Amino acid sequence: MELALDLSPPESKHYRSWNERLRYVARYSQPEEIHVLLETAHSLGVRSVMAVLDPRIETALREFQSWRSDLDVWAVVPNMNAFIRDLTDRGMVGAALARFLRLRPAAMMATGVAALRSLGPLARADFTAGALWLAEMELAAASGLRVRRAFLHPQLTEIALAGRVTLLFTEFARRARSLGMEAGLVTHNCLRAAEVLGPGLDEFAAILAPCNPKGYKMAPSAAACGVLFRSDPARFWGSEVTAAQRVSARRGLAFASALGLKGAVLDFRTLDVLLRERASPASGG
């Protein structure tokens, strides 16, 4: 079973305590700590990094790929936490303009033409058009990174699944392919995704969903999710494998492997747990 690292900005995570939050945010706000994390993950067999891109993470990944040619980047777009902050500070136009001005001239031209094609929907604040334009700008801004897969941000995914906005998914997958990337989904509602998208689910090369022995976040039930996973195991990757640290990393990974999943995505906290378990084999029950 393959392993991938979730490199979302540390401030976007949920933590068990305020002290834990302070510790991880302070640690992974330092570029050198991100480099150490990437090297540690690589030593454990991680060959893909799923990242919500911000300047520090993008820079670290670009430098790491320069000497680790076997590392794939999976970009999660758009960065909704950053966009919401900019939206609060600058308004809708200011937030969009800030992203546009970060692009290289060629990318400005391409995204500008794309915006002109969707001018009507964008002017009407259409959800799908706005989400796709933001995603496209962030992918265009990721210059110098070897991005294998593009994942729609889970906040947009869950909203679109709830509203049955299938056009967002099909168009996102189409645009990812046009950029030479595979499309992916991150969701806590994989059964809902299968029902809403139907055959369109096949357009996504990788689907990340909770998978653990406790059934934690596996909606509507662990049994129902297990049936879906077994129907196409090469497409699914497990997340939340430790069920919020209720089970060992070793046991969680074994559970995902028994279902035949393609791989598992570990965040920096789960990576710490796995390192401790490998150092003390008796602790991995």
Short mmCIF file of C-alpha atoms in Angstrom, two decimals:
data_model
loop_
_atom_site.label_atom_id
_atom_site.label_comp_id
_atom_site.label_asym_id
_atom_site.label_seq_id
_atom_site.Cartn_x
_atom_site.Cartn_y
_atom_site.Cartn_z
CA MET A 1 0.00 0.00 0.00
CA GLU A 2 1.31 3.44 -0.94
CA LEU A 3 1.70 6.37 1.45
CA ALA A 4 1.15 10.08 0.88
CA LEU A 5 1.68 13.08 3.16
CA ASP A 6 -1.01 15.67 3.84
CA LEU A 7 0.83 18.99 3.92
CA SER A 8 -2.05 21.36 4.61
CA PRO A 9 -1.13 24.59 6.44
CA PRO A 10 -0.94 23.70 10.16
CA GLU A 11 -3.30 26.51 11.19
CA SER A 12 -6.08 24.93 9.10
CA LYS A 13 -6.12 21.73 11.20
CA HIS A 14 -8.27 20.77 14.18
CA TYR A 15 -6.37 19.91 17.35
CA ARG A 16 -7.20 18.17 20.61
CA SER A 17 -5.99 21.12 22.69
CA TRP A 18 -4.84 24.71 22.35
CA ASN A 19 -1.32 23.76 23.40
CA GLU A 20 -1.12 21.12 20.68
CA ARG A 21 -2.26 23.70 18.15
CA LEU A 22 0.35 26.20 19.26
CA ARG A 23 3.09 23.57 19.13
CA TYR A 24 2.36 22.36 15.60
CA VAL A 25 1.60 25.78 14.12
CA ALA A 26 4.84 27.22 15.52
CA ARG A 27 6.82 24.20 14.34
CA TYR A 28 5.54 24.04 10.77
CA SER A 29 5.56 27.78 10.23
CA GLN A 30 9.35 27.41 9.92
CA PRO A 31 10.58 26.44 6.43
CA GLU A 32 13.36 24.23 7.79
CA GLU A 33 10.83 22.18 9.77
CA ILE A 34 8.81 21.59 6.60
CA HIS A 35 12.00 20.32 4.93
CA VAL A 36 12.64 17.97 7.86
CA LEU A 37 9.04 16.72 7.66
CA LEU A 38 9.36 16.02 3.93
CA GLU A 39 12.64 14.17 4.36
CA THR A 40 11.23 12.14 7.25
CA ALA A 41 8.15 11.24 5.24
CA HIS A 42 10.30 10.24 2.28
CA SER A 43 12.38 7.95 4.52
CA LEU A 44 9.14 6.18 5.53
CA GLY A 45 8.22 5.51 1.90
CA VAL A 46 6.06 8.55 1.13
CA ARG A 47 6.30 9.42 -2.57
CA SER A 48 3.33 11.80 -2.91
CA VAL A 49 2.52 15.00 -1.03
CA MET A 50 -1.02 16.36 -1.02
CA ALA A 51 -0.67 20.08 -0.34
CA VAL A 52 -2.84 23.12 0.06
CA LEU A 53 -0.38 25.58 -1.41
CA ASP A 54 0.79 28.74 0.31
CA PRO A 55 4.13 30.51 -0.26
CA ARG A 56 6.08 28.61 2.44
CA ILE A 57 4.78 25.19 1.42
CA GLU A 58 5.16 25.83 -2.29
CA THR A 59 8.76 27.00 -1.83
CA ALA A 60 9.62 23.99 0.34
CA LEU A 61 8.11 21.56 -2.18
CA ARG A 62 9.87 23.17 -5.11
CA GLU A 63 13.23 22.89 -3.35
CA PHE A 64 12.54 19.33 -2.22
CA GLN A 65 11.55 18.20 -5.71
CA SER A 66 14.84 19.59 -7.02
CA TRP A 67 16.72 16.78 -5.24
CA ARG A 68 13.95 14.19 -4.85
CA SER A 69 12.80 13.55 -8.39
CA ASP A 70 10.53 10.69 -7.29
CA LEU A 71 8.20 12.96 -5.29
CA ASP A 72 4.79 13.79 -6.76
CA VAL A 73 2.76 16.82 -5.69
CA TRP A 74 -1.02 16.67 -5.41
CA ALA A 75 -2.30 20.24 -5.31
CA VAL A 76 -5.52 20.93 -3.38
CA VAL A 77 -7.14 24.02 -4.89
CA PRO A 78 -8.22 26.63 -4.17
CA ASN A 79 -6.74 27.48 -0.76
CA MET A 80 -10.07 28.28 0.88
CA ASN A 81 -8.69 29.39 4.25
CA ALA A 82 -6.44 31.96 2.59
CA PHE A 83 -9.22 33.07 0.24
CA ILE A 84 -11.67 33.61 3.10
CA ARG A 85 -9.07 35.67 4.99
CA ASP A 86 -8.46 37.79 1.88
CA LEU A 87 -12.19 38.07 1.29
CA THR A 88 -12.65 39.49 4.79
CA ASP A 89 -9.75 41.94 4.44
CA ARG A 90 -10.05 42.98 0.78
CA GLY A 91 -13.50 42.05 -0.47
CA MET A 92 -14.33 39.77 -3.41
CA VAL A 93 -12.61 41.85 -6.09
CA GLY A 94 -9.49 42.46 -3.98
CA ALA A 95 -9.15 38.76 -3.08
CA ALA A 96 -9.42 37.69 -6.72
CA LEU A 97 -7.07 40.45 -7.89
CA ALA A 98 -4.41 39.45 -5.35
CA ARG A 99 -4.35 35.94 -6.81
CA PHE A 100 -4.32 37.20 -10.39
CA LEU A 101 -1.35 39.50 -9.76
CA ARG A 102 0.75 36.58 -8.48
CA LEU A 103 0.61 34.91 -11.91
CA ARG A 104 3.32 34.99 -14.55
CA PRO A 105 2.38 36.98 -17.70
CA ALA A 106 1.57 33.85 -19.74
CA ALA A 107 -0.60 32.50 -16.95
CA MET A 108 -2.32 35.89 -16.62
CA MET A 109 -3.19 35.71 -20.29
CA ALA A 110 -4.56 32.17 -20.05
CA THR A 111 -6.65 32.76 -16.93
CA GLY A 112 -7.82 36.12 -18.29
CA VAL A 113 -9.11 34.43 -21.46
CA ALA A 114 -10.78 31.75 -19.32
CA ALA A 115 -12.46 34.47 -17.25
CA LEU A 116 -13.73 36.19 -20.39
CA ARG A 117 -15.34 32.93 -21.51
CA SER A 118 -17.15 32.74 -18.16
CA LEU A 119 -17.79 36.47 -17.79
CA GLY A 120 -21.56 36.09 -17.49
CA PRO A 121 -21.53 33.45 -14.75
CA LEU A 122 -18.69 35.22 -12.91
CA ALA A 123 -20.62 38.50 -12.98
CA ARG A 124 -23.62 36.67 -11.50
CA ALA A 125 -21.37 35.25 -8.74
CA ASP A 126 -22.06 31.73 -10.03
CA PHE A 127 -20.68 29.18 -7.55
CA THR A 128 -19.22 26.80 -10.16
CA ALA A 129 -17.65 29.51 -12.32
CA GLY A 130 -16.07 31.26 -9.34
CA ALA A 131 -14.70 28.05 -7.81
CA LEU A 132 -13.21 26.91 -11.11
CA TRP A 133 -11.61 30.28 -11.80
CA LEU A 134 -9.98 30.37 -8.36
CA ALA A 135 -8.74 26.79 -8.77
CA GLU A 136 -7.36 27.53 -12.22
CA MET A 137 -5.48 30.60 -11.00
CA GLU A 138 -3.84 28.67 -8.15
CA LEU A 139 -2.77 25.85 -10.46
CA ALA A 140 -1.34 28.37 -12.90
CA ALA A 141 0.56 30.07 -10.05
CA ALA A 142 2.25 26.82 -8.98
CA SER A 143 5.19 27.39 -11.30
CA GLY A 144 8.17 25.11 -10.97
CA LEU A 145 6.26 22.33 -9.20
CA ARG A 146 5.70 18.93 -10.77
CA VAL A 147 1.99 18.58 -10.02
CA ARG A 148 0.65 15.14 -10.86
CA ARG A 149 -2.86 15.51 -9.44
CA ALA A 150 -5.24 18.38 -8.73
CA PHE A 151 -7.79 17.92 -5.95
CA LEU A 152 -10.82 20.13 -5.46
CA HIS A 153 -10.73 21.65 -1.98
CA PRO A 154 -12.94 19.59 0.39
CA GLN A 155 -14.98 22.60 1.51
CA LEU A 156 -16.10 23.15 -2.08
CA THR A 157 -16.56 19.42 -2.59
CA GLU A 158 -18.95 19.02 0.34
CA ILE A 159 -20.98 22.12 -0.62
CA ALA A 160 -21.27 20.94 -4.22
CA LEU A 161 -22.25 17.41 -3.18
CA ALA A 162 -24.92 18.77 -0.85
CA GLY A 163 -26.29 20.93 -3.66
CA ARG A 164 -25.80 18.24 -6.33
CA VAL A 165 -23.72 20.65 -8.43
CA THR A 166 -22.35 18.00 -10.78
CA LEU A 167 -21.08 20.56 -13.29
CA LEU A 168 -18.37 21.67 -10.86
CA PHE A 169 -16.95 18.15 -10.66
CA THR A 170 -17.08 17.30 -14.36
CA GLU A 171 -15.63 20.65 -15.38
CA PHE A 172 -12.90 20.51 -12.73
CA ALA A 173 -11.86 17.06 -13.95
CA ARG A 174 -11.86 18.26 -17.57
CA ARG A 175 -9.73 21.30 -16.80
CA ALA A 176 -7.26 19.26 -14.74
CA ARG A 177 -6.79 16.89 -17.68
CA SER A 178 -6.30 19.83 -20.04
CA LEU A 179 -3.37 20.91 -17.84
CA GLY A 180 -1.83 17.43 -17.99
CA MET A 181 -2.95 16.45 -14.48
CA GLU A 182 -5.18 13.80 -12.99
CA ALA A 183 -8.20 14.95 -11.00
CA GLY A 184 -8.87 13.91 -7.41
CA LEU A 185 -11.49 14.36 -4.70
CA VAL A 186 -11.27 14.71 -0.91
CA THR A 187 -14.54 13.98 0.85
CA HIS A 188 -16.06 12.65 4.07
CA ASN A 189 -19.11 11.59 2.07
CA CYS A 190 -17.84 9.12 -0.50
CA LEU A 191 -21.22 7.34 -0.77
CA ARG A 192 -22.87 10.67 -1.51
CA ALA A 193 -20.21 11.38 -4.14
CA ALA A 194 -20.86 8.02 -5.80
CA GLU A 195 -24.61 8.69 -5.82
CA VAL A 196 -24.39 12.29 -7.09
CA LEU A 197 -21.69 11.72 -9.70
CA GLY A 198 -22.61 8.21 -10.83
CA PRO A 199 -20.34 7.19 -13.75
CA GLY A 200 -18.70 10.63 -13.45
CA LEU A 201 -16.84 9.35 -10.40
CA ASP A 202 -14.56 7.49 -12.81
CA GLU A 203 -13.17 10.84 -13.97
CA PHE A 204 -11.29 11.10 -10.66
CA ALA A 205 -8.10 9.07 -10.48
CA ALA A 206 -7.90 9.27 -6.69
CA ILE A 207 -10.58 9.71 -4.03
CA LEU A 208 -9.51 10.36 -0.45
CA ALA A 209 -12.01 9.34 2.24
CA PRO A 210 -11.92 8.37 5.94
CA CYS A 211 -11.01 4.73 6.57
CA ASN A 212 -10.30 3.27 10.01
CA PRO A 213 -11.33 0.37 12.30
CA LYS A 214 -13.55 2.64 14.45
CA GLY A 215 -15.69 3.88 11.57
CA TYR A 216 -14.67 7.43 12.51
CA LYS A 217 -16.07 9.94 9.97
CA MET A 218 -17.07 7.05 7.65
CA ALA A 219 -20.55 8.22 6.62
CA PRO A 220 -23.14 6.78 6.59
CA SER A 221 -21.42 3.71 8.10
CA ALA A 222 -18.15 1.83 8.01
CA ALA A 223 -19.85 -1.16 6.39
CA ALA A 224 -21.34 0.91 3.56
CA CYS A 225 -18.03 2.65 2.90
CA GLY A 226 -16.26 -0.70 2.90
CA VAL A 227 -18.54 -1.99 0.15
CA LEU A 228 -17.75 1.07 -1.99
CA PHE A 229 -14.01 0.79 -1.35
CA ARG A 230 -13.97 -2.89 -2.35
CA SER A 231 -15.85 -2.11 -5.58
CA ASP A 232 -12.90 -0.07 -6.91
CA PRO A 233 -10.03 -0.21 -4.39
CA ALA A 234 -7.37 1.17 -6.75
CA ARG A 235 -9.22 4.50 -6.84
CA PHE A 236 -9.54 5.03 -3.08
CA TRP A 237 -7.04 6.33 -0.52
CA GLY A 238 -7.69 6.25 3.22
CA SER A 239 -7.56 9.24 5.55
CA GLU A 240 -8.16 9.51 9.32
CA VAL A 241 -6.53 6.07 9.66
CA THR A 242 -5.91 6.52 13.40
CA ALA A 243 -9.50 7.71 14.06
CA ALA A 244 -8.21 10.86 15.78
CA GLN A 245 -5.50 8.78 17.53
CA ARG A 246 -7.98 6.28 18.96
CA VAL A 247 -6.10 3.43 17.25
CA SER A 248 -2.44 2.96 16.39
CA ALA A 249 -1.12 4.04 13.01
CA ARG A 250 -0.01 0.46 12.36
CA ARG A 251 -3.49 -0.92 13.00
CA GLY A 252 -5.14 1.80 10.94
CA LEU A 253 -2.87 1.19 7.97
CA ALA A 254 -3.43 -2.57 8.24
CA PHE A 255 -7.20 -1.97 8.15
CA ALA A 256 -6.94 0.13 4.97
CA SER A 257 -4.63 -2.43 3.40
CA ALA A 258 -7.06 -5.28 4.19
CA LEU A 259 -9.75 -3.41 2.25
CA GLY A 260 -7.38 -3.28 -0.72
CA LEU A 261 -7.09 0.51 -0.80
CA LYS A 262 -4.49 2.01 -3.10
CA GLY A 263 -2.90 3.94 -0.26
CA ALA A 264 -3.28 6.11 2.81
CA VAL A 265 -2.67 9.81 3.38
CA LEU A 266 -1.02 10.74 6.68
CA ASP A 267 -0.81 14.20 8.21
CA PHE A 268 2.16 15.34 10.29
CA ARG A 269 0.57 14.17 13.54
CA THR A 270 -0.04 10.65 12.23
CA LEU A 271 3.50 10.62 10.87
CA ASP A 272 4.77 11.40 14.38
CA VAL A 273 2.70 8.49 15.75
CA LEU A 274 4.03 6.12 13.09
CA LEU A 275 7.61 7.12 13.86
CA ARG A 276 7.10 6.44 17.59
CA GLU A 277 5.51 3.06 16.85
CA ARG A 278 8.38 2.01 14.60
CA ALA A 279 10.86 3.05 17.27
CA SER A 280 8.93 1.03 19.91
CA PRO A 281 7.26 -1.91 18.15
CA ALA A 282 5.41 -2.97 21.31
CA SER A 283 3.42 0.32 21.26
CA GLY A 284 1.77 -0.34 17.92
CA GLY A 285 -1.13 -2.56 19.03
#
